[in-house]
mmCIF file of C-alpha atoms in Angstrom:
data_model
loop_
_atom_site.group_PDB
_atom_site.id
_atom_site.type_symbol
_atom_site.label_atom_id
_atom_site.label_comp_id
_atom_site.label_asym_id
_atom_site.label_seq_id
_atom_site.Cartn_x
_atom_site.Cartn_y
_atom_site.Cartn_z
ATOM 1 C CA ALA D 8 67.619 89.159 -68.121
ATOM 2 C CA LYS D 9 65.210 86.765 -69.904
ATOM 3 C CA LYS D 10 68.126 84.187 -70.444
ATOM 4 C CA LYS D 11 69.183 84.204 -67.209
ATOM 5 C CA ARG D 12 65.399 83.536 -65.973
ATOM 6 C CA GLN D 13 65.267 80.632 -68.300
ATOM 7 C CA ARG D 14 68.527 79.170 -66.990
ATOM 8 C CA LYS D 15 67.562 79.606 -63.693
ATOM 9 C CA GLU D 16 63.993 77.885 -64.128
ATOM 10 C CA SER D 17 65.928 75.033 -65.871
ATOM 11 C CA GLN D 18 67.922 74.730 -62.831
ATOM 12 C CA GLU D 19 65.136 74.717 -60.751
ATOM 13 C CA ARG D 20 63.635 71.979 -62.880
ATOM 14 C CA VAL D 21 66.603 69.734 -62.592
ATOM 15 C CA ALA D 22 67.183 70.078 -59.021
ATOM 16 C CA SER D 23 63.403 69.116 -58.617
ATOM 17 C CA GLY D 24 63.771 65.893 -60.452
ATOM 18 C CA GLY D 25 62.756 67.400 -64.112
ATOM 19 C CA SER D 26 63.347 65.612 -67.223
ATOM 20 C CA GLU D 27 66.177 66.230 -69.646
ATOM 21 C CA LYS D 28 63.374 67.332 -72.451
ATOM 22 C CA GLU D 29 62.016 69.827 -69.891
ATOM 23 C CA LEU D 30 65.588 71.253 -69.362
ATOM 24 C CA TYR D 31 65.927 71.876 -73.441
ATOM 25 C CA GLN D 32 65.294 75.226 -74.475
ATOM 26 C CA PRO D 33 64.562 76.144 -78.376
ATOM 27 C CA PRO D 34 67.201 78.564 -79.646
ATOM 28 C CA GLY D 35 65.996 82.315 -79.950
ATOM 29 C CA GLY D 36 65.810 84.276 -82.801
ATOM 30 C CA LEU D 37 69.706 85.239 -82.636
ATOM 31 C CA GLU D 38 71.065 82.079 -82.002
ATOM 32 C CA ARG D 39 68.937 80.547 -84.669
ATOM 33 C CA THR D 40 70.033 83.076 -87.554
ATOM 34 C CA VAL D 41 73.966 82.553 -85.998
ATOM 35 C CA GLN D 42 73.307 78.611 -86.560
ATOM 36 C CA VAL D 43 71.823 79.233 -89.940
ATOM 37 C CA CYS D 44 75.125 81.183 -90.750
ATOM 38 C CA GLN D 45 77.199 78.407 -89.367
ATOM 39 C CA ILE D 46 75.635 76.005 -91.475
ATOM 40 C CA THR D 47 75.663 78.049 -94.599
ATOM 41 C CA CYS D 48 79.574 78.603 -94.082
ATOM 42 C CA SER D 49 80.151 74.925 -93.697
ATOM 43 C CA PHE D 50 78.512 73.583 -96.530
ATOM 44 C CA SER D 51 80.112 76.641 -98.496
ATOM 45 C CA PHE D 52 83.541 75.169 -97.298
ATOM 46 C CA ALA D 53 82.375 71.845 -98.411
ATOM 47 C CA TRP D 54 81.429 72.822 -101.790
ATOM 48 C CA CYS D 55 85.000 74.697 -102.447
ATOM 49 C CA SER D 56 86.707 71.691 -101.136
ATOM 50 C CA LEU D 57 85.010 69.767 -103.852
ATOM 51 C CA LEU D 58 86.032 71.871 -106.437
ATOM 52 C CA ALA D 59 89.262 72.135 -105.390
ATOM 53 C CA CYS D 60 89.701 68.635 -105.413
ATOM 54 C CA HIS D 61 88.220 68.595 -108.714
ATOM 55 C CA TRP D 62 90.853 70.825 -110.095
ATOM 56 C CA TYR D 63 93.712 68.850 -108.447
ATOM 57 C CA VAL D 64 92.663 65.934 -110.136
ATOM 58 C CA HIS D 65 91.819 67.462 -113.318
ATOM 59 C CA ILE D 66 95.530 68.298 -113.634
ATOM 60 C CA TYR D 67 96.760 64.611 -113.290
ATOM 61 C CA ALA D 68 93.802 63.622 -115.631
ATOM 62 C CA GLU D 69 95.100 65.533 -118.308
ATOM 63 C CA ILE D 70 98.678 64.195 -117.826
ATOM 64 C CA TYR D 71 97.978 60.609 -117.848
ATOM 65 C CA GLU D 72 95.043 60.930 -120.030
ATOM 66 C CA TRP D 73 92.418 59.712 -117.972
ATOM 67 C CA THR D 74 88.808 59.147 -118.931
ATOM 68 C CA ASP D 75 86.216 61.265 -117.214
ATOM 69 C CA ILE D 76 84.686 58.823 -115.190
ATOM 70 C CA TRP D 77 88.065 57.644 -113.888
ATOM 71 C CA ALA D 78 88.920 61.093 -112.819
ATOM 72 C CA LYS D 79 85.694 61.325 -111.049
ATOM 73 C CA VAL D 80 86.083 58.238 -109.374
ATOM 74 C CA VAL D 81 89.522 58.865 -107.963
ATOM 75 C CA MET D 82 88.403 62.514 -106.967
ATOM 76 C CA ALA D 83 85.493 60.659 -104.967
ATOM 77 C CA MET D 84 87.880 58.166 -103.327
ATOM 78 C CA ILE D 85 90.253 61.273 -102.394
ATOM 79 C CA VAL D 86 87.680 63.083 -100.663
ATOM 80 C CA SER D 87 86.016 60.178 -99.081
ATOM 81 C CA ALA D 88 89.723 59.288 -97.488
ATOM 82 C CA GLY D 89 90.397 63.072 -96.472
ATOM 83 C CA SER D 90 86.951 63.720 -95.157
ATOM 84 C CA PHE D 91 87.160 60.255 -93.054
ATOM 85 C CA VAL D 92 90.220 61.422 -91.265
ATOM 86 C CA VAL D 93 88.812 64.796 -90.880
ATOM 87 C CA ILE D 94 85.689 63.634 -89.465
ATOM 88 C CA SER D 95 87.609 60.880 -87.131
ATOM 89 C CA VAL D 96 89.277 63.809 -85.569
ATOM 90 C CA PHE D 97 86.361 65.866 -84.981
ATOM 91 C CA ASP D 98 84.588 63.420 -83.513
ATOM 92 C CA LYS D 99 87.152 62.903 -80.933
ATOM 93 C CA VAL D 100 87.355 66.256 -80.113
ATOM 94 C CA ALA D 101 83.890 66.411 -79.748
ATOM 95 C CA ASP D 102 83.371 63.414 -77.483
ATOM 96 C CA SER D 103 85.976 65.121 -75.065
ATOM 97 C CA GLU D 104 84.777 66.485 -71.949
ATOM 98 C CA ASP D 105 86.859 69.645 -72.247
ATOM 99 C CA THR D 106 84.977 71.215 -75.034
ATOM 100 C CA SER D 107 81.741 73.232 -74.486
ATOM 101 C CA ALA D 108 78.208 72.334 -76.105
ATOM 102 C CA LYS D 109 78.748 75.319 -78.435
ATOM 103 C CA VAL D 110 81.892 73.991 -79.861
ATOM 104 C CA ASP D 111 80.356 70.335 -80.309
ATOM 105 C CA ARG D 112 77.338 71.691 -81.981
ATOM 106 C CA ALA D 113 80.139 73.408 -84.663
ATOM 107 C CA LEU D 114 81.980 70.417 -84.964
ATOM 108 C CA HIS D 115 78.935 68.288 -85.757
ATOM 109 C CA THR D 116 77.660 70.944 -88.369
ATOM 110 C CA LEU D 117 81.290 70.724 -90.209
ATOM 111 C CA ILE D 118 80.684 66.454 -89.762
ATOM 112 C CA TYR D 119 77.399 66.718 -91.723
ATOM 113 C CA ALA D 120 78.882 69.191 -94.048
ATOM 114 C CA LEU D 121 81.957 66.782 -94.787
ATOM 115 C CA GLY D 122 79.104 64.056 -95.096
ATOM 116 C CA VAL D 123 77.264 65.876 -97.525
ATOM 117 C CA LEU D 124 80.796 66.636 -99.472
ATOM 118 C CA ILE D 125 81.329 62.755 -99.766
ATOM 119 C CA GLY D 126 77.840 62.190 -101.108
ATOM 120 C CA PHE D 127 78.252 64.841 -103.861
ATOM 121 C CA SER D 128 81.616 63.474 -104.925
ATOM 122 C CA TRP D 129 80.477 60.245 -105.510
ATOM 123 C CA GLU D 130 77.052 61.746 -107.140
ATOM 124 C CA HIS D 131 79.169 62.643 -109.646
ATOM 125 C CA ALA D 132 81.067 59.730 -110.555
ATOM 126 C CA PHE D 133 77.599 57.916 -110.931
ATOM 127 C CA ASP D 134 76.395 60.649 -113.119
ATOM 128 C CA SER D 135 79.064 60.411 -115.529
ATOM 129 C CA GLY D 136 78.783 56.544 -115.380
ATOM 130 C CA VAL D 137 75.100 56.910 -116.359
ATOM 131 C CA GLU D 138 76.173 59.534 -119.211
ATOM 132 C CA ASP D 139 78.669 56.641 -120.308
ATOM 133 C CA ILE D 140 75.901 54.288 -120.555
ATOM 134 C CA VAL D 141 73.369 55.937 -122.433
ATOM 135 C CA GLN D 142 75.704 57.449 -124.701
ATOM 136 C CA GLY D 143 74.801 56.439 -128.435
ATOM 137 C CA LYS D 144 71.237 55.200 -127.421
ATOM 138 C CA ASP D 145 68.178 56.196 -129.198
ATOM 139 C CA HIS D 146 66.322 57.728 -126.187
ATOM 140 C CA PRO D 147 69.044 58.883 -123.362
ATOM 141 C CA ALA D 148 66.594 60.441 -121.170
ATOM 142 C CA LEU D 149 64.437 57.517 -121.325
ATOM 143 C CA TRP D 150 67.466 55.247 -120.251
ATOM 144 C CA LYS D 151 68.500 57.760 -117.543
ATOM 145 C CA ALA D 152 65.043 57.536 -116.108
ATOM 146 C CA LEU D 153 65.169 53.630 -116.166
ATOM 147 C CA GLY D 154 68.666 53.718 -114.580
ATOM 148 C CA CYS D 155 67.377 56.107 -111.905
ATOM 149 C CA VAL D 156 64.499 53.822 -111.158
ATOM 150 C CA ALA D 157 66.315 50.572 -111.005
ATOM 151 C CA LEU D 158 68.647 52.307 -108.813
ATOM 152 C CA VAL D 159 66.119 53.168 -106.432
ATOM 153 C CA ILE D 160 64.613 49.686 -106.490
ATOM 154 C CA VAL D 161 68.021 48.424 -105.291
ATOM 155 C CA VAL D 162 69.191 50.940 -102.834
ATOM 156 C CA PHE D 163 65.981 52.147 -101.140
ATOM 157 C CA PRO D 164 65.231 48.806 -99.256
ATOM 158 C CA ALA D 165 68.639 48.373 -97.816
ATOM 159 C CA TYR D 166 68.626 52.346 -96.783
ATOM 160 C CA ARG D 167 64.901 51.805 -95.297
ATOM 161 C CA TRP D 168 65.887 48.708 -93.700
ATOM 162 C CA TYR D 169 69.373 49.051 -92.088
ATOM 163 C CA ILE D 170 70.628 52.656 -92.780
ATOM 164 C CA VAL D 171 67.496 54.777 -91.283
ATOM 165 C CA PRO D 172 67.462 52.958 -88.081
ATOM 166 C CA ILE D 173 70.910 53.065 -87.280
ATOM 167 C CA MET D 174 70.668 57.112 -88.434
ATOM 168 C CA LEU D 175 67.741 57.583 -85.683
ATOM 169 C CA GLU D 176 69.284 55.544 -83.090
ATOM 170 C CA LEU D 177 72.478 57.744 -83.501
ATOM 171 C CA GLN D 178 70.440 61.135 -83.767
ATOM 172 C CA GLU D 179 68.997 60.249 -80.260
ATOM 173 C CA LYS D 180 71.916 59.591 -78.771
ATOM 174 C CA HIS D 181 73.329 62.783 -79.838
ATOM 175 C CA HIS D 182 70.644 64.747 -78.704
ATOM 176 C CA HIS D 183 70.572 63.139 -75.327
ATOM 177 C CA THR D 184 74.540 63.734 -75.239
ATOM 178 C CA GLN D 185 73.740 67.228 -76.161
ATOM 179 C CA ARG D 186 70.925 67.981 -73.434
ATOM 180 C CA GLU D 187 73.695 66.421 -70.991
ATOM 181 C CA ALA D 188 75.962 69.010 -72.184
ATOM 182 C CA GLU D 189 74.117 71.854 -72.089
ATOM 183 C CA SER D 190 72.723 70.895 -68.451
ATOM 184 C CA LYS D 191 76.419 70.738 -67.618
ATOM 185 C CA GLU D 192 77.314 73.841 -68.956
ATOM 186 C CA MET D 193 74.347 75.818 -67.613
ATOM 187 C CA ALA D 194 75.176 74.224 -63.845
ATOM 188 C CA ARG D 195 78.847 75.496 -64.560
ATOM 189 C CA GLU D 196 77.700 79.077 -65.342
ATOM 190 C CA GLN D 197 74.899 78.947 -62.466
ATOM 191 C CA SER D 198 78.121 78.063 -60.178
ATOM 192 C CA PHE D 199 80.347 81.025 -61.029
ATOM 193 C CA PRO D 200 78.002 83.704 -59.547
ATOM 194 C CA SER D 201 77.548 81.716 -56.488
ATOM 195 C CA ASN D 202 81.676 80.936 -56.080
ATOM 196 C CA ASN D 203 82.032 84.997 -56.777
ATOM 197 C CA ALA D 204 79.522 85.953 -54.214
ATOM 198 C CA ALA D 205 81.185 83.451 -51.346
ATOM 199 C CA ALA D 206 84.565 84.640 -52.215
ATOM 200 C CA ASN D 207 83.627 88.457 -51.933
ATOM 201 C CA ASN D 208 81.811 87.408 -48.472
#
């Protein structure tokens, strides 16, 4: 009853010219728990996929006698290519008008998990590279720390100047699209009782 009352109030605000931000309702306790479980399962799937790819590449690394760094680079390239294909498909499906807001949220959660999967695969490759660089030096921990500082100095400015603005813009567009999808879904659900009542009359 509480959810129906909230939906009715949201529809009245929209009908009276309310903003989309007023339409948005934060998730309740049960819905938030379901979202946390969904995110946990998505990231568990990403970790399992990373380990499966690692085992698969390890077989060929032993056959062709690859070095550890080269095996992890190959693994990162395979993960990146496969994730790119899957993300492209999920993005097309989420942009379709035939899917509901809940399906779109689930697909976006999987896309985020695949993005983390790509990041972790390349992190393993860079970690192996740093291990090879500092091998044989007097103070390997110090050289690792200096390598991390140098990496931050090179990467952070580009991340802050170019990637962060694009990310914020895409997040704003995503929230805008999500609010529109939720408003359409609530309007569709609101119209079902009216159509049934009209049919009964």
